[in-house]
Coordinates of C-alpha atoms and ligand atoms in Angstrom, one line a residue:
M514 CA 0.0 0.0 0.0
T515 CA 1.2 3.5 -0.7
D516 CA 1.7 5.7 2.4
V517 CA -0.7 8.5 1.8
S518 CA -0.3 10.2 5.2
T519 CA 2.4 12.6 4.0
L520 CA 0.7 13.8 0.9
P521 CA 0.3 17.5 0.4
S522 CA -3.2 18.9 0.4
L523 CA -5.1 18.6 -2.9
T524 CA -5.2 21.4 -5.4
D525 CA -7.7 22.1 -8.1
A526 CA -10.4 19.9 -6.4
P527 CA -13.2 19.3 -8.9
A528 CA -16.8 20.1 -8.1
V529 CA -18.4 16.7 -7.9
T530 CA -21.8 15.5 -7.0
L531 CA -23.6 12.4 -6.0
A532 CA -25.5 11.3 -9.1
G533 CA -29.0 10.9 -7.7
A534 CA -30.3 7.9 -6.0
P535 CA -28.1 4.9 -5.1
V536 CA -27.8 2.2 -7.7
H537 CA -27.7 -0.3 -4.9
T538 CA -29.1 0.2 -1.4
A539 CA -27.4 -1.0 1.7
D540 CA -28.0 -4.6 2.7
A541 CA -29.1 -5.1 6.3
D542 CA -29.1 -8.9 6.0
P543 CA -26.2 -10.1 8.2
A544 CA -25.7 -13.5 6.5
W545 CA -22.0 -14.0 5.9
W546 CA -22.2 -14.9 2.2
R547 CA -23.9 -11.7 1.2
H548 CA -20.6 -9.8 1.6
A549 CA -17.9 -12.4 1.9
V550 CA -14.6 -12.3 0.2
I551 CA -14.0 -15.9 -1.0
Y552 CA -10.5 -17.1 -2.0
Q553 CA -10.2 -19.8 -4.6
I554 CA -7.6 -22.4 -4.0
Y555 CA -6.6 -24.6 -6.9
P556 CA -5.4 -27.6 -4.9
R557 CA -2.9 -28.8 -7.6
S558 CA -1.0 -25.6 -7.4
W559 CA -1.3 -24.0 -4.0
A560 CA 1.0 -25.9 -1.6
D561 CA 2.7 -29.3 -2.0
A562 CA 3.4 -31.0 1.4
N563 CA 4.8 -34.3 0.0
G564 CA 7.1 -33.0 -2.7
D565 CA 5.6 -34.9 -5.6
G566 CA 5.1 -31.6 -7.5
I567 CA 1.4 -31.5 -7.1
G568 CA -0.3 -29.5 -4.3
D569 CA -2.3 -31.4 -1.7
L570 CA -4.6 -31.1 1.3
P571 CA -1.9 -31.2 4.0
G572 CA -0.1 -28.4 2.1
I573 CA -3.3 -26.4 2.1
T574 CA -3.9 -27.0 5.8
A575 CA -0.4 -25.9 6.7
R576 CA -0.8 -22.6 4.7
L577 CA -4.2 -21.6 6.0
P578 CA -2.9 -19.0 8.5
Y579 CA -1.7 -17.1 5.5
L580 CA -5.3 -16.7 4.4
R581 CA -6.5 -15.7 7.8
D582 CA -3.8 -13.0 7.8
L583 CA -4.7 -12.0 4.2
G584 CA -8.2 -11.2 5.6
V585 CA -10.5 -13.3 3.5
D586 CA -13.7 -14.9 4.8
A587 CA -13.9 -18.2 3.0
I588 CA -12.0 -20.5 0.7
W589 CA -13.4 -22.4 -2.3
L590 CA -11.4 -25.4 -3.4
S591 CA -11.4 -26.7 -6.9
P592 CA -12.1 -30.5 -7.0
F593 CA -9.9 -32.8 -4.9
Y594 CA -12.0 -36.0 -5.4
T595 CA -10.8 -39.3 -6.8
S596 CA -10.2 -38.6 -10.5
P597 CA -8.0 -39.7 -13.4
Q598 CA -7.3 -35.9 -13.8
A599 CA -8.2 -35.8 -17.4
D600 CA -9.6 -32.3 -16.7
A601 CA -7.6 -31.5 -13.6
G602 CA -10.1 -33.1 -11.3
Y603 CA -13.3 -31.8 -13.0
D604 CA -13.7 -35.5 -14.1
V605 CA -14.8 -37.2 -10.9
A606 CA -14.6 -40.9 -10.5
N607 CA -15.7 -41.0 -6.8
Y608 CA -17.5 -38.0 -5.3
R609 CA -17.1 -39.3 -1.8
D610 CA -13.4 -39.8 -1.6
I611 CA -10.2 -37.8 -2.1
D612 CA -7.7 -38.5 -4.9
P613 CA -4.5 -40.0 -3.4
L614 CA -2.7 -37.1 -5.2
F615 CA -4.3 -34.8 -2.7
G616 CA -4.5 -36.9 0.4
T617 CA -7.2 -38.8 2.2
L618 CA -10.7 -38.1 3.7
A619 CA -8.9 -37.7 7.1
D620 CA -6.8 -34.9 5.5
A621 CA -10.0 -33.2 4.3
D622 CA -11.5 -33.4 7.7
T623 CA -8.3 -31.9 9.2
M624 CA -8.3 -29.1 6.6
I625 CA -12.0 -28.2 7.2
A626 CA -11.5 -28.2 11.0
R627 CA -8.4 -26.1 10.8
A628 CA -10.1 -23.6 8.4
H629 CA -13.0 -23.3 10.9
E630 CA -10.6 -22.8 13.8
L631 CA -9.1 -19.9 11.9
G632 CA -12.5 -18.4 11.1
L633 CA -12.6 -19.4 7.4
K634 CA -15.6 -21.0 5.7
V635 CA -14.9 -23.9 3.3
I636 CA -16.7 -24.2 0.0
V637 CA -16.1 -27.3 -2.1
D638 CA -16.6 -27.9 -5.8
L639 CA -19.5 -30.1 -7.0
V640 CA -19.4 -31.4 -10.5
P641 CA -22.9 -32.6 -11.3
N642 CA -23.1 -32.3 -15.1
H643 CA -20.7 -35.1 -15.8
S644 CA -18.6 -37.7 -14.1
S645 CA -15.3 -39.3 -15.2
D646 CA -15.6 -42.2 -17.6
E647 CA -13.9 -44.1 -14.8
H648 CA -16.8 -43.6 -12.5
E649 CA -18.3 -47.0 -11.5
W650 CA -21.7 -46.0 -13.0
F651 CA -20.2 -45.3 -16.4
Q652 CA -18.1 -48.4 -16.3
A653 CA -21.3 -50.4 -15.5
A654 CA -23.1 -48.6 -18.3
L655 CA -20.4 -49.6 -20.8
A656 CA -20.5 -53.2 -19.5
A657 CA -24.3 -53.5 -19.5
G658 CA -24.9 -52.5 -23.1
P659 CA -27.6 -50.7 -25.0
G660 CA -31.0 -50.4 -23.5
S661 CA -29.8 -51.3 -20.0
P662 CA -30.9 -49.4 -16.8
E663 CA -27.1 -48.7 -16.3
R664 CA -26.9 -46.8 -19.6
S665 CA -30.0 -44.7 -18.7
R666 CA -28.0 -42.7 -16.1
Y667 CA -26.0 -41.1 -18.9
L668 CA -26.9 -39.9 -22.4
F669 CA -26.2 -42.9 -24.7
R670 CA -27.8 -42.8 -28.1
D671 CA -27.7 -44.8 -31.3
G672 CA -25.7 -43.1 -34.1
Q673 CA -27.2 -41.7 -37.3
G674 CA -26.4 -43.1 -40.7
E675 CA -27.0 -46.6 -42.1
H676 CA -24.7 -48.2 -39.6
G677 CA -24.9 -45.7 -36.8
E678 CA -21.6 -44.3 -37.9
L679 CA -22.6 -40.7 -37.5
P680 CA -23.0 -38.9 -34.1
P681 CA -26.6 -38.7 -32.8
N682 CA -26.6 -34.9 -33.4
N683 CA -24.3 -32.1 -34.4
W684 CA -23.2 -30.7 -31.1
D685 CA -19.7 -29.7 -30.5
S686 CA -17.9 -30.1 -27.2
V687 CA -16.7 -27.1 -25.3
F688 CA -13.1 -28.3 -25.5
G689 CA -13.3 -28.7 -29.3
G690 CA -14.4 -31.6 -31.5
P691 CA -17.7 -33.4 -31.4
A692 CA -19.6 -33.8 -28.2
W693 CA -20.2 -37.5 -28.9
T694 CA -17.9 -40.4 -28.7
R695 CA -18.7 -43.9 -30.0
T696 CA -18.4 -46.9 -27.8
T697 CA -17.2 -50.3 -28.7
N698 CA -19.3 -53.4 -27.9
A699 CA -18.0 -56.4 -26.0
D700 CA -17.6 -58.3 -29.3
G701 CA -15.4 -55.5 -30.7
T702 CA -18.1 -54.0 -33.0
P703 CA -18.8 -50.3 -33.0
G704 CA -21.6 -49.5 -30.5
Q705 CA -23.7 -46.6 -29.3
W706 CA -22.5 -43.0 -28.8
Y707 CA -22.4 -41.1 -25.5
L708 CA -22.7 -37.3 -24.9
H709 CA -19.9 -35.3 -23.3
L710 CA -20.2 -31.5 -23.4
F711 CA -16.5 -31.4 -22.4
D712 CA -13.8 -34.1 -22.8
P713 CA -14.7 -37.6 -23.9
K714 CA -13.5 -38.6 -20.4
Q715 CA -16.4 -36.6 -19.0
P716 CA -19.6 -38.3 -19.9
D717 CA -22.8 -36.2 -19.2
F718 CA -25.3 -37.6 -16.7
D719 CA -29.0 -37.8 -17.7
W720 CA -30.6 -35.5 -15.2
T721 CA -34.1 -36.8 -16.0
H722 CA -33.1 -40.0 -14.2
P723 CA -34.3 -40.1 -10.6
E724 CA -31.2 -42.0 -9.4
V725 CA -28.9 -39.3 -10.7
R726 CA -30.9 -36.8 -8.6
T727 CA -31.0 -38.8 -5.4
E728 CA -27.3 -39.6 -5.8
F729 CA -26.3 -36.0 -5.9
E730 CA -28.6 -35.1 -3.0
D731 CA -26.8 -37.8 -1.0
I732 CA -23.4 -36.4 -2.1
L733 CA -24.5 -33.0 -0.9
R734 CA -25.4 -34.5 2.5
F735 CA -22.1 -36.4 2.6
W736 CA -20.0 -33.2 2.5
L737 CA -22.4 -31.1 4.6
D738 CA -22.1 -33.8 7.3
R739 CA -18.3 -33.4 7.1
G740 CA -18.8 -29.7 7.9
V741 CA -18.4 -27.9 4.6
D742 CA -20.1 -24.5 4.3
G743 CA -21.1 -24.7 0.7
F744 CA -20.7 -25.8 -2.8
R745 CA -19.5 -24.1 -6.0
V746 CA -21.6 -25.8 -8.7
D747 CA -19.8 -26.6 -11.9
V748 CA -21.5 -26.0 -15.2
A749 CA -24.7 -25.3 -13.3
H750 CA -26.5 -24.3 -16.5
G751 CA -25.8 -27.5 -18.3
L752 CA -27.4 -30.4 -16.4
V753 CA -30.7 -30.5 -18.2
K754 CA -30.8 -30.8 -22.0
E755 CA -33.7 -30.0 -24.3
D756 CA -35.9 -33.0 -25.0
G757 CA -34.9 -34.9 -28.1
L758 CA -31.4 -33.3 -28.1
P759 CA -32.1 -31.3 -31.3
D760 CA -29.3 -30.1 -33.5
W761 CA -27.6 -26.9 -32.7
A762 CA -25.3 -25.5 -35.4
E763 CA -23.7 -22.7 -33.4
A764 CA -20.1 -23.0 -32.4
Q765 CA -19.3 -23.7 -28.7
A766 CA -17.2 -21.2 -26.8
L767 CA -14.4 -22.3 -24.6
L768 CA -15.9 -21.1 -21.3
G769 CA -17.1 -17.9 -22.9
N770 CA -13.7 -17.2 -24.3
T771 CA -14.4 -16.2 -27.8
D772 CA -16.3 -13.3 -29.3
D773 CA -17.6 -15.3 -32.2
A774 CA -19.1 -18.1 -30.2
N775 CA -21.3 -17.7 -27.2
P776 CA -22.9 -20.9 -26.0
E777 CA -25.7 -19.0 -24.2
A778 CA -26.7 -16.8 -27.1
R779 CA -30.0 -17.2 -28.7
T780 CA -30.1 -17.6 -32.5
E781 CA -31.7 -14.8 -34.5
D782 CA -35.1 -16.4 -34.2
G783 CA -34.8 -16.5 -30.4
A784 CA -34.0 -20.2 -30.0
R785 CA -32.0 -21.1 -26.9
A786 CA -29.0 -23.5 -27.1
P787 CA -30.5 -27.0 -26.3
M788 CA -27.7 -27.9 -23.9
W789 CA -27.5 -24.7 -21.8
D790 CA -29.8 -22.9 -19.4
Q791 CA -32.9 -25.1 -19.8
D792 CA -35.7 -24.3 -17.4
G793 CA -35.6 -27.8 -15.9
V794 CA -32.3 -27.1 -14.1
H795 CA -34.1 -24.9 -11.6
E796 CA -36.1 -27.7 -10.1
V797 CA -32.7 -29.4 -9.2
Y798 CA -31.5 -26.3 -7.3
E799 CA -34.8 -25.8 -5.5
Q800 CA -34.4 -29.3 -4.1
W801 CA -30.8 -28.7 -3.2
R802 CA -31.7 -25.5 -1.4
T803 CA -34.1 -27.3 0.9
I804 CA -31.3 -29.7 1.8
L805 CA -29.0 -26.9 2.7
T806 CA -31.6 -25.1 4.6
S807 CA -32.3 -28.2 6.6
Y808 CA -28.8 -27.8 8.1
N809 CA -29.7 -24.3 9.4
P810 CA -33.4 -24.1 9.5
V811 CA -35.2 -20.7 9.0
G812 CA -36.9 -19.4 12.1
E813 CA -36.0 -18.2 15.5
Q814 CA -33.0 -20.5 15.7
H815 CA -31.6 -19.5 12.4
D816 CA -28.0 -18.4 12.6
P817 CA -27.0 -16.2 9.6
Q818 CA -23.4 -17.0 10.2
A819 CA -24.1 -20.8 9.8
D820 CA -25.7 -20.7 6.4
R821 CA -24.5 -23.3 4.0
I822 CA -24.4 -22.0 0.5
L823 CA -24.6 -22.8 -3.2
C824 CA -22.7 -20.7 -5.9
A825 CA -23.5 -21.3 -9.5
E826 CA -21.0 -21.4 -12.3
A827 CA -23.4 -20.5 -15.0
W828 CA -22.2 -18.9 -18.2
V829 CA -25.6 -17.4 -18.9
T830 CA -26.6 -14.2 -20.5
P831 CA -28.4 -11.8 -20.2
Q832 CA -28.1 -11.2 -16.5
E833 CA -31.9 -11.2 -16.1
R834 CA -31.7 -14.8 -17.1
A835 CA -28.6 -15.6 -15.0
V836 CA -30.2 -14.3 -11.8
R837 CA -32.9 -17.0 -12.0
Y838 CA -30.2 -19.2 -10.5
V839 CA -30.1 -17.0 -7.4
R840 CA -33.8 -16.6 -6.6
D841 CA -34.2 -17.1 -2.9
T842 CA -35.5 -20.7 -3.4
E843 CA -32.4 -21.7 -5.4
M844 CA -28.7 -20.8 -5.1
H845 CA -27.2 -18.1 -2.9
Q846 CA -24.7 -16.7 -5.4
A847 CA -23.6 -17.0 -9.0
F848 CA -20.4 -15.9 -10.5
N849 CA -20.6 -12.6 -12.3
F850 CA -18.8 -13.4 -15.6
D851 CA -20.1 -10.2 -17.2
Y852 CA -17.9 -8.3 -14.8
L853 CA -14.9 -10.5 -15.4
Q854 CA -15.3 -9.9 -19.1
A855 CA -15.7 -6.2 -19.0
A856 CA -12.9 -4.3 -20.8
W857 CA -10.7 -1.7 -19.0
L858 CA -13.0 1.1 -20.1
A859 CA -14.9 3.2 -17.5
P860 CA -18.3 3.3 -19.3
Q861 CA -18.3 -0.5 -19.7
I862 CA -17.4 -1.0 -16.1
R863 CA -20.1 1.4 -14.9
E864 CA -22.6 -0.3 -17.1
V865 CA -21.9 -3.8 -15.9
V866 CA -21.9 -2.7 -12.2
E867 CA -25.3 -1.1 -12.7
S868 CA -26.8 -4.1 -14.7
S869 CA -25.4 -6.5 -12.1
F870 CA -27.0 -4.7 -9.2
A871 CA -30.3 -4.2 -11.1
A872 CA -30.5 -7.9 -11.9
N873 CA -29.4 -9.3 -8.6
D874 CA -31.3 -6.8 -6.5
S875 CA -34.5 -7.8 -8.4
V876 CA -34.3 -11.2 -6.8
G877 CA -32.8 -10.1 -3.5
A878 CA -29.4 -11.9 -4.1
P879 CA -26.0 -10.4 -3.4
T880 CA -24.1 -9.4 -6.4
T881 CA -20.8 -11.1 -6.8
W882 CA -17.6 -9.8 -8.5
V883 CA -14.6 -11.7 -9.9
L884 CA -11.6 -10.9 -12.1
S885 CA -9.7 -14.1 -12.2
N886 CA -10.1 -17.9 -11.8
H887 CA -8.6 -21.1 -13.0
D888 CA -10.3 -20.9 -16.4
V889 CA -9.2 -17.5 -17.6
V890 CA -5.9 -15.6 -18.2
R891 CA -5.1 -13.9 -15.0
H892 CA -6.2 -10.3 -14.9
A893 CA -2.6 -9.0 -14.4
S894 CA -1.9 -10.4 -17.9
R895 CA -5.3 -9.8 -19.5
L896 CA -5.2 -6.1 -18.6
G897 CA -1.7 -5.9 -20.1
L898 CA -3.1 -6.6 -23.5
P899 CA -4.3 -3.7 -25.6
V900 CA -7.8 -2.6 -24.6
G901 CA -10.3 -4.3 -27.0
T902 CA -8.2 -7.4 -27.5
R903 CA -10.3 -10.6 -27.7
R904 CA -10.0 -12.4 -24.4
P905 CA -7.6 -15.1 -25.2
N906 CA -7.9 -18.7 -24.1
G907 CA -4.3 -18.9 -22.9
I908 CA -1.2 -17.1 -24.1
G909 CA 1.9 -18.9 -25.3
I910 CA 5.1 -18.5 -27.2
G911 CA 4.5 -16.8 -30.4
D912 CA 1.3 -15.0 -29.2
P913 CA 1.2 -11.3 -28.6
Q914 CA 2.6 -10.8 -25.1
P915 CA 1.0 -8.6 -22.5
D916 CA 2.8 -5.5 -21.1
A917 CA 3.6 -6.9 -17.7
D918 CA 4.1 -3.6 -15.9
L919 CA 0.9 -2.0 -17.3
G920 CA -1.0 -5.2 -16.6
L921 CA 0.1 -5.2 -13.0
Q922 CA -0.7 -1.6 -12.5
R923 CA -4.2 -2.0 -14.0
A924 CA -4.8 -5.3 -12.1
R925 CA -4.1 -3.5 -8.8
A926 CA -6.4 -0.7 -9.8
A927 CA -9.1 -3.2 -10.9
T928 CA -8.9 -5.1 -7.7
A929 CA -9.1 -2.0 -5.6
L930 CA -12.2 -1.0 -7.5
M931 CA -13.7 -4.5 -7.2
L932 CA -13.1 -4.9 -3.5
A933 CA -15.0 -1.7 -2.8
L934 CA -18.1 -2.9 -4.5
P935 CA -20.9 -4.0 -2.1
G936 CA -21.6 -7.7 -2.4
S937 CA -19.4 -10.7 -2.4
S938 CA -16.0 -11.0 -4.2
Y939 CA -14.0 -13.9 -5.4
L940 CA -10.2 -13.9 -5.5
Y941 CA -8.1 -16.4 -7.3
Q942 CA -4.9 -17.8 -5.6
G943 CA -1.8 -15.8 -6.4
E944 CA -3.6 -12.6 -7.6
E945 CA -2.7 -11.1 -4.2
L946 CA 0.9 -11.4 -5.4
G947 CA 0.1 -9.8 -8.7
L948 CA 1.0 -13.0 -10.5
P949 CA 0.8 -12.9 -14.3
D950 CA -0.1 -15.8 -16.4
S951 CA 2.7 -18.0 -17.5
T952 CA 2.7 -16.6 -21.1
D953 CA 5.9 -18.3 -22.4
M954 CA 5.3 -21.9 -21.3
P955 CA 6.7 -24.3 -23.9
D956 CA 3.7 -26.1 -25.4
H957 CA 4.9 -29.6 -24.5
H958 CA 4.1 -28.8 -20.9
R959 CA 0.4 -28.1 -21.6
Q960 CA -2.1 -30.4 -19.9
D961 CA -5.4 -28.6 -20.5
P962 CA -7.5 -31.0 -22.7
S963 CA -8.6 -28.0 -24.8
W964 CA -5.1 -27.7 -26.3
E965 CA -5.3 -31.0 -28.0
R966 CA -9.0 -31.1 -28.6
S967 CA -8.9 -27.7 -30.4
G968 CA -6.3 -29.1 -32.7
R969 CA -3.7 -27.0 -30.8
T970 CA -5.4 -23.7 -31.7
E971 CA -6.5 -22.8 -28.2
R972 CA -3.6 -22.9 -25.8
G973 CA -5.9 -23.4 -22.9
R974 CA -5.8 -22.7 -19.2
D975 CA -2.4 -24.0 -17.9
G976 CA -1.0 -20.5 -17.8
C977 CA -3.1 -19.5 -14.9
R978 CA -2.6 -22.8 -13.0
V979 CA 1.1 -22.7 -12.3
P980 CA 2.2 -23.5 -8.8
M981 CA 2.4 -20.7 -6.3
P982 CA 5.7 -19.0 -5.3
W983 CA 6.0 -18.8 -1.6
V984 CA 9.8 -18.4 -1.0
A985 CA 12.1 -16.9 -3.7
D986 CA 15.2 -18.7 -2.6
A987 CA 13.9 -22.3 -2.2
P988 CA 13.3 -25.3 -4.4
S989 CA 10.0 -24.9 -6.4
L990 CA 9.9 -21.4 -5.0
G991 CA 8.7 -22.9 -1.7
F992 CA 5.7 -24.6 -3.3
G993 CA 6.9 -27.9 -1.9
P994 CA 10.0 -29.5 -0.4
S995 CA 11.3 -30.7 -3.7
D996 CA 12.1 -28.9 -6.9
Q997 CA 9.2 -30.6 -8.7
T998 CA 6.2 -28.7 -10.0
W999 CA 3.6 -30.2 -12.3
L1000 CA 3.9 -27.0 -14.5
P1001 CA 7.0 -25.0 -14.8
Q1002 CA 7.1 -21.7 -12.8
P1003 CA 8.0 -18.7 -14.9
A1004 CA 11.2 -16.8 -14.0
S1005 CA 9.2 -13.7 -13.0
Y1006 CA 7.6 -15.6 -10.1
A1007 CA 10.6 -15.5 -7.8
A1008 CA 10.5 -11.8 -7.3
L1009 CA 6.8 -12.1 -6.6
A1010 CA 7.0 -14.8 -4.0
V1011 CA 5.2 -14.3 -0.7
D1012 CA 8.4 -13.8 1.3
Q1013 CA 9.5 -11.0 -1.1
Q1014 CA 6.3 -9.1 -0.5
D1015 CA 5.4 -9.8 3.1
G1016 CA 5.7 -6.6 5.1
V1017 CA 7.0 -4.7 2.1
E1018 CA 5.4 -1.3 1.7
G1019 CA 3.8 -0.9 -1.8
S1020 CA 3.8 -4.6 -2.6
T1021 CA 0.7 -6.2 -4.1
L1022 CA 0.4 -8.5 -1.1
E1023 CA 0.3 -5.6 1.3
L1024 CA -2.1 -3.8 -1.0
Y1025 CA -4.6 -6.7 -0.8
R1026 CA -4.2 -7.0 3.0
A1027 CA -4.9 -3.3 3.3
L1028 CA -7.9 -3.5 0.9
L1029 CA -9.4 -6.4 2.8
T1030 CA -8.9 -4.8 6.3
T1031 CA -10.3 -1.5 5.1
R1032 CA -13.2 -3.1 3.3
R1033 CA -14.1 -4.8 6.6
D1034 CA -13.5 -1.8 8.8
R1035 CA -15.6 0.4 6.7
A1036 CA -18.3 -2.2 6.0
L1037 CA -18.1 -1.8 2.2
G1038 CA -19.5 -5.2 1.5
T1039 CA -22.9 -4.3 2.9
G1040 CA -23.0 -0.6 1.9
S1041 CA -25.1 1.3 -0.6
L1042 CA -23.5 2.6 -3.8
T1043 CA -24.1 5.9 -5.5
W1044 CA -22.2 7.1 -8.5
V1045 CA -20.2 10.3 -8.1
E1046 CA -20.0 12.6 -11.1
G1047 CA -17.8 15.5 -12.1
W1048 CA -14.8 13.9 -13.7
P1049 CA -14.0 13.0 -17.3
E1050 CA -15.8 9.9 -18.7
Q1051 CA -12.9 7.6 -18.1
V1052 CA -13.2 7.9 -14.3
V1053 CA -15.3 5.4 -12.4
A1054 CA -16.2 7.1 -9.1
F1055 CA -18.7 6.1 -6.5
A1056 CA -19.5 6.5 -2.8
V1057 CA -20.2 3.6 -0.5
T1058 CA -22.3 4.3 2.6
P1059 CA -22.4 1.7 5.3
S1060 CA -25.8 0.2 6.2
D1061 CA -25.6 1.8 9.7
G1062 CA -25.2 5.2 8.1
G1063 CA -21.5 5.5 9.1
E1064 CA -18.8 7.3 7.3
R1065 CA -18.9 7.4 3.6
T1066 CA -16.0 6.0 1.4
L1067 CA -15.3 7.6 -1.9
V1068 CA -13.8 5.2 -4.5
L1069 CA -12.2 6.6 -7.6
A1070 CA -10.6 4.6 -10.4
N1071 CA -8.9 6.7 -13.1
L1072 CA -8.9 4.8 -16.4
G1073 CA -8.3 8.0 -18.3
E1074 CA -5.1 9.4 -19.8
H1075 CA -4.6 12.3 -17.4
P1076 CA -4.3 12.6 -13.6
V1077 CA -7.5 13.7 -11.8
A1078 CA -7.9 15.4 -8.5
L1079 CA -9.9 14.2 -5.5
P1080 CA -12.8 16.5 -4.3
E1081 CA -12.3 18.8 -1.4
G1082 CA -12.5 17.2 1.9
A1083 CA -11.6 13.7 0.6
Q1084 CA -8.9 12.1 2.7
P1085 CA -7.1 9.2 1.0
L1086 CA -7.2 6.0 2.9
L1087 CA -5.2 3.9 0.4
S1088 CA -4.4 3.7 -3.2
S1089 CA -3.5 1.0 -5.7
G1090 CA -0.4 2.9 -6.8
P1091 CA 1.5 6.1 -5.9
L1092 CA -0.5 9.3 -6.1
G1093 CA 1.0 12.3 -7.8
P1094 CA 3.1 14.8 -5.8
D1095 CA 0.1 17.1 -5.7
G1096 CA -2.2 14.4 -4.5
T1097 CA -3.8 13.7 -7.9
V1098 CA -4.8 10.3 -9.0
P1099 CA -2.7 9.1 -11.9
T1100 CA -3.8 7.0 -14.8
D1101 CA -4.7 3.3 -14.0
T1102 CA -4.9 4.0 -10.3
T1103 CA -7.7 3.5 -7.8
V1104 CA -8.0 5.5 -4.5
W1105 CA -10.3 4.9 -1.5
A1106 CA -10.9 8.1 0.5
R1107 CA -12.8 9.2 3.5
W1108 CA -15.4 11.6 2.2
Ligands
LIG2560 C1 -15.9 -25.4 -15.5 C2 -14.6 -25.6 -14.7 O1 -14.4 -24.3 -14.1 C3 -13.6 -26.0 -15.7 O2 -12.3 -25.9 -15.2 C4 -13.9 -27.3 -16.2 O3 -13.0 -27.7 -17.2 C5 -15.4 -27.4 -16.8 N1 -16.3 -26.7 -15.9 C6 -15.8 -28.8 -17.0 O4 -16.1 -29.4 -15.7

């Protein structure tokens, strides 16, 4: 954090005004998840206790105090279940056990208990759209053959064409290539096809099957009984497919990565993609909500700090449609991918902030905010690309490289803006260090299935999944006791290691700590938000007023070309980068001030 206590008084203060009514009014509901900051741990890459080069649960447990000190409220862990790791654990073979790579169920219990001791909630990842092809149900389905009850839990179909040699429909998979794979019968002849919206090793369940529903209800209870505080629900918009699986000629996007393919878009005549956002998914979440509520019943005994929650990963547009997942009978939160995808342009940011509040407020849900996760290029790299660049699905050797300094400066400003927004925010491991993506990883290291499935046209997500640097001068930068890491760490990570930033004024780690402490002290997460006007168009400025009517915070992010001054009476609390000698806010800098 920049020391702002010695700044000279401001000159040329502009005349600014609150722009009418708040765009979001203060939230008096005390439930923890309505304003929580949730830190995503990618278990493969956070901390490796046994030195095999892959992170694990004991590694996570040992490092949890770091997160308590960072000041987050909760952790969300990407999958750690038994899995052949064809999609880094999003291909689950056993939903009730831990993959030996990550540890044991006892390690999970220890991790959950330690997190709770430290005051951190624990959210685990639930992957209900598909299992691994190595799941016992899928293996039984293959063995049992066409027409069997075992096959009816997945989406097996006969092929088209004279000999069934063509896929049952024309759907593409999200990772590239067809969404259907043909099976081989016991006698070696070609058999039926099965649907996989992602990799062939991730067969889709048939959610019209009652056993699939009861199985997942039971899985929810299994983890709730172990004490988890909630679930992040993978591909929440994909479970139910349109009856008859009709053809859909539109290209699939890689997790919303391309401009020319948007899986949620309607066609010109208004048709909705038959594999996404079907109305039938909502019944599933209504049922899940009743299960979660049974762990903290509504009524006099209800403890708002003990709520168990569901968060939807649903790449659904428009937002009016997306917030159907967070009606008060369904999930508690949904990721705000519109926010993640907004360009570094003030009008676009204002627009998405407003539309997010309008949509979520209309159903009484907290708005969430996110800039990075394990599926997208880290924002410190994304924001170092020229504004208006298509959001890439991975960056590699030979691709246009981001401007690292610019990216980091903008990333710090973007985070300072985000963490002042009322609602709940998600952070992705390592962003508190300002980590860039690994953008020059040799391609032979790549493990994301989308690299091969796209015919090596999409580099995929490995660049944001590289193991964390903890200690500059240690094997694997302190990730584990050996020098092994499942993906190579870029040279730039050493200088960004935790030990290089801890206690260092102006470091990104200290900025995040200050943002999180100040956010809490000034109750920004539950405040009301009113735009403040009077600066050039490329300035995003708003005031947050706490729900108890306490002191107002002015937040100003300058995305324009010239420095701008703060209004009279504004006293800077922190800033994402150094302020000008006259107290002005330079380009690509965000300031929080008492006002
Ligand atoms: C979304 C997850 O975030 C991503 O990592 C995964 O590949 C797909 N869902 C498929 O499970």
